[in-house]
Amino acid sequence: MDGKFLDNDIEKVVDADRAHVWHHLIQHAPWTGDDPKADPRIIVEGKGMRVWDQKGKEHLDAVSGGVWTVNVGYGRERIANAVRDQLIKLPYFAGSTGSIPGALFSEKLISKMPGMSRVYYTNSGSEANEKAFKMVRQIAHKRYGGKKYKILYRDRDYHGSTLAAMSAGGQDERNAQYGPFAPGFVRVPHCMEYRAQWDLSGEEYGVAAANAIEEVILAEGPETIGALCLEPVTAGGGVITPPEGYWPRVQEICRKYDILLHIDEVVCGVGRTGTWFGYQHYGVEPDFVTMAKGVASGYAAIACCVTNERVFEMFRDDSTDPMNYFRDISTFGGCTAGPAAALENMAIIEEEDLLGNTIKMGDYMLDQLHALADKHEVIGNVRGKGLFLGAELVTDRASKEPVDEKMAAAVVGDCMAQGVVIGMTNRSIPGFNNTLCYSPALIVTKDDVDEIISATSNALTKVFG
Ligand code: PMP
């Protein structure tokens, strides 16, 4: 790091942060006391896979900016330059107009998504999901007399922090204390073979889990169900990969009952699992795909709700009716920095074959996590896809009793002390905040993976013996 911020009286910055910033997902009480540990952590700079904090300490980032976002790594000057040039040319214009980067990025994105056709720009994953939910509701009004309005979501899945997105939230610990939620959202069972609800395995398990969705549809009445919203790989709910058989049956069920399929790619989208989108591993044909984090790797705030032509057509067919179009706007959907950054982000992934690296390094990291499980009894299950991996910690492999979340947090804390940032499922599923999460940037090397695994091994030995 260049030390610029450290010379710049970093203590003043820390004081300002401690006094005025309300950080995400943290209890602030200790920071106001005399606790010497009460320093907020400020990340000052990043390059490649590494970041530096206010004390100049270097960290190897195994979670792409904390929450699975910086897919192309830090310090990409070509993204910064493209954003700079675009901001000077035109930073913003919104309403019913377009922009050059908006049009060009849409074309590029759609070229990676056969079967999809339209990109609706917004700012965050939550909002992208809300747009899809609103489209489903409007379609229900336009086509089905308001009847087909319910949206199915899955236990353990997460779709965002706004109230309707939380109404589609399958993580009870996150939702506690924020109800009542919006009506018309209905939960279906999760599909997690490691903690199986059915005495089946592999493909048969996948089909059974999908059939459990059909049971809910039949109980509610198929004529009331507008859409099914799922994560391709459940992220914060435990890094849960679906078994063979699940997605084909899900697709079949949606077609049978004329239910729109909405896939939330906010985490998996734009390379994270080794394909452009997670659903592309499973041969699924969605109606909506929402995405955010990896779209511009965090270099600018941009999210997209992408639809197929079938959905788009449902809004276009009766243009004389002023109530017929999608009456929605995102003010910052008109920012041009987002698509300008996203274009460069995608070009980098292509030119550096980062999808190839994700498959290669993902396989290597998965092998290394399995080897770690051979050494540490506390790892009950290892799973994931591409560079999105998890290791679930249990007190006993037979009973699969989850470790206390404080123990998982101690492992994360010890890795941090060693200079390696890993993550964990955090305050999501009551009693099950016990999965260590890994999602390094798609540029990760074998040496980086070895360093991440070695830090985890040291931490597991320290915490569990
Ligand atoms: N969907 C999924 C699967 C997510 O993991 C997240 C965020 N972690 C969201 C939606 C919400 O995205 P945002 O925080 O950008 O609103």
Short mmCIF file of N, CA and C and ligand atoms in Angstrom, two decimals, residues 24 67-69 123-129 157-162 165 171 174 229-237 264-268 290-293 302-303 388, ligand 1:
data_model
loop_
_atom_site.label_atom_id
_atom_site.label_comp_id
_atom_site.label_asym_id
_atom_site.label_seq_id
_atom_site.Cartn_x
_atom_site.Cartn_y
_atom_site.Cartn_z
N HIS A 24 -22.88 -1.92 9.13
CA HIS A 24 -23.81 -3.03 8.89
C HIS A 24 -23.54 -4.18 9.85
N VAL A 67 -18.52 -9.69 1.23
CA VAL A 67 -19.78 -10.35 0.87
C VAL A 67 -19.81 -10.74 -0.62
N TRP A 68 -18.74 -11.47 -1.06
CA TRP A 68 -18.80 -12.18 -2.34
C TRP A 68 -19.03 -11.27 -3.54
N THR A 69 -18.29 -10.18 -3.62
CA THR A 69 -18.62 -9.16 -4.62
C THR A 69 -17.49 -8.87 -5.63
N ASN A 123 -30.29 -0.66 -8.43
CA ASN A 123 -29.10 -0.37 -7.63
C ASN A 123 -28.59 -1.49 -6.74
N SER A 124 -29.46 -2.36 -6.30
CA SER A 124 -29.05 -3.37 -5.33
C SER A 124 -29.77 -4.68 -5.62
N GLY A 125 -29.25 -5.74 -5.04
CA GLY A 125 -29.88 -7.05 -5.23
C GLY A 125 -31.31 -7.06 -4.72
N SER A 126 -31.52 -6.42 -3.56
CA SER A 126 -32.87 -6.38 -2.98
C SER A 126 -33.84 -5.75 -3.97
N GLU A 127 -33.40 -4.62 -4.52
CA GLU A 127 -34.27 -3.91 -5.46
C GLU A 127 -34.51 -4.70 -6.73
N ALA A 128 -33.47 -5.35 -7.23
CA ALA A 128 -33.64 -6.15 -8.45
C ALA A 128 -34.72 -7.21 -8.20
N ASN A 129 -34.68 -7.81 -7.01
CA ASN A 129 -35.72 -8.82 -6.69
C ASN A 129 -37.09 -8.18 -6.55
N ASP A 157 -33.27 -19.61 1.86
CA ASP A 157 -32.83 -18.66 0.84
C ASP A 157 -32.99 -17.22 1.36
N TYR A 158 -32.23 -16.32 0.75
CA TYR A 158 -32.28 -14.90 1.11
C TYR A 158 -32.42 -14.09 -0.17
N HIS A 159 -33.26 -13.05 -0.14
CA HIS A 159 -33.43 -12.25 -1.35
C HIS A 159 -33.29 -10.76 -1.10
N GLY A 160 -32.87 -10.37 0.11
CA GLY A 160 -32.59 -8.96 0.30
C GLY A 160 -33.13 -8.39 1.60
N SER A 161 -32.82 -7.09 1.80
CA SER A 161 -33.05 -6.46 3.09
C SER A 161 -34.28 -5.56 3.13
N THR A 162 -34.89 -5.30 1.98
CA THR A 162 -36.09 -4.46 1.99
C THR A 162 -37.29 -5.32 2.42
N ALA A 165 -38.61 -7.98 0.02
CA ALA A 165 -37.57 -9.01 -0.16
C ALA A 165 -37.46 -9.87 1.09
N GLN A 171 -34.80 -17.01 5.97
CA GLN A 171 -33.84 -17.06 7.07
C GLN A 171 -34.45 -16.39 8.30
N ARG A 174 -32.64 -13.67 10.51
CA ARG A 174 -32.56 -12.33 9.92
C ARG A 174 -33.89 -11.59 10.01
N CYS A 229 -39.33 -18.19 -6.63
CA CYS A 229 -38.05 -17.49 -6.58
C CYS A 229 -37.04 -18.33 -5.79
N LEU A 230 -35.92 -18.68 -6.43
CA LEU A 230 -34.92 -19.54 -5.79
C LEU A 230 -33.51 -19.03 -6.06
N GLU A 231 -32.60 -19.30 -5.13
CA GLU A 231 -31.17 -19.11 -5.41
C GLU A 231 -30.66 -20.38 -6.10
N PRO A 232 -29.78 -20.24 -7.08
CA PRO A 232 -29.26 -21.46 -7.75
C PRO A 232 -28.44 -22.31 -6.78
N VAL A 233 -27.59 -21.63 -6.01
CA VAL A 233 -26.88 -22.25 -4.89
C VAL A 233 -27.22 -21.34 -3.71
N THR A 234 -27.85 -21.89 -2.68
CA THR A 234 -28.21 -21.04 -1.53
C THR A 234 -26.92 -20.50 -0.92
N ALA A 235 -26.84 -19.18 -0.75
CA ALA A 235 -25.59 -18.56 -0.31
C ALA A 235 -25.54 -18.45 1.22
N GLY A 236 -26.03 -17.33 1.76
CA GLY A 236 -25.94 -17.07 3.20
C GLY A 236 -26.66 -18.10 4.05
N GLY A 237 -27.54 -18.87 3.44
CA GLY A 237 -28.27 -19.90 4.18
C GLY A 237 -27.46 -21.17 4.38
N ASP A 264 -32.50 -16.01 -8.44
CA ASP A 264 -31.76 -14.93 -7.78
C ASP A 264 -30.27 -15.25 -7.87
N GLU A 265 -29.61 -14.55 -8.80
CA GLU A 265 -28.18 -14.76 -9.05
C GLU A 265 -27.35 -13.64 -8.43
N VAL A 266 -27.89 -13.01 -7.39
CA VAL A 266 -27.17 -11.87 -6.80
C VAL A 266 -25.77 -12.29 -6.35
N VAL A 267 -25.63 -13.51 -5.84
CA VAL A 267 -24.31 -14.00 -5.44
C VAL A 267 -23.63 -14.78 -6.57
N CYS A 268 -24.35 -15.70 -7.18
CA CYS A 268 -23.72 -16.61 -8.14
C CYS A 268 -23.47 -15.96 -9.49
N THR A 290 -32.14 -12.20 -11.51
CA THR A 290 -31.69 -10.97 -10.85
C THR A 290 -30.23 -11.12 -10.46
N MET A 291 -29.49 -10.01 -10.49
CA MET A 291 -28.05 -10.08 -10.22
C MET A 291 -27.58 -8.74 -9.65
N ALA A 292 -26.48 -8.76 -8.92
CA ALA A 292 -25.97 -7.50 -8.37
C ALA A 292 -24.46 -7.57 -8.12
N LYS A 293 -24.05 -8.33 -7.14
CA LYS A 293 -22.69 -8.21 -6.59
C LYS A 293 -21.58 -8.24 -7.65
N ILE A 302 -24.51 -1.37 -9.14
CA ILE A 302 -25.40 -1.69 -10.27
C ILE A 302 -26.02 -3.05 -10.00
N ALA A 303 -27.31 -3.16 -10.31
CA ALA A 303 -27.99 -4.45 -10.23
C ALA A 303 -28.94 -4.52 -11.42
N PHE A 388 -17.26 -20.78 -4.87
CA PHE A 388 -18.23 -20.48 -3.83
C PHE A 388 -18.38 -21.75 -3.00
N1 PMP B 1 -30.08 -12.08 -2.94
C1 PMP B 1 -29.06 -12.78 -2.44
C2 PMP B 1 -28.96 -14.23 -2.79
C3 PMP B 1 -28.12 -12.17 -1.61
O1 PMP B 1 -27.12 -12.88 -1.07
C4 PMP B 1 -28.23 -10.78 -1.35
C5 PMP B 1 -27.22 -10.03 -0.51
N2 PMP B 1 -26.35 -10.74 0.24
C6 PMP B 1 -29.33 -10.10 -1.88
C7 PMP B 1 -30.22 -10.76 -2.68
C8 PMP B 1 -29.55 -8.64 -1.58
O2 PMP B 1 -28.63 -7.85 -2.24
P1 PMP B 1 -28.34 -6.34 -1.74
O3 PMP B 1 -27.65 -6.45 -0.44
O4 PMP B 1 -27.49 -5.78 -2.86
O5 PMP B 1 -29.64 -5.66 -1.66
#
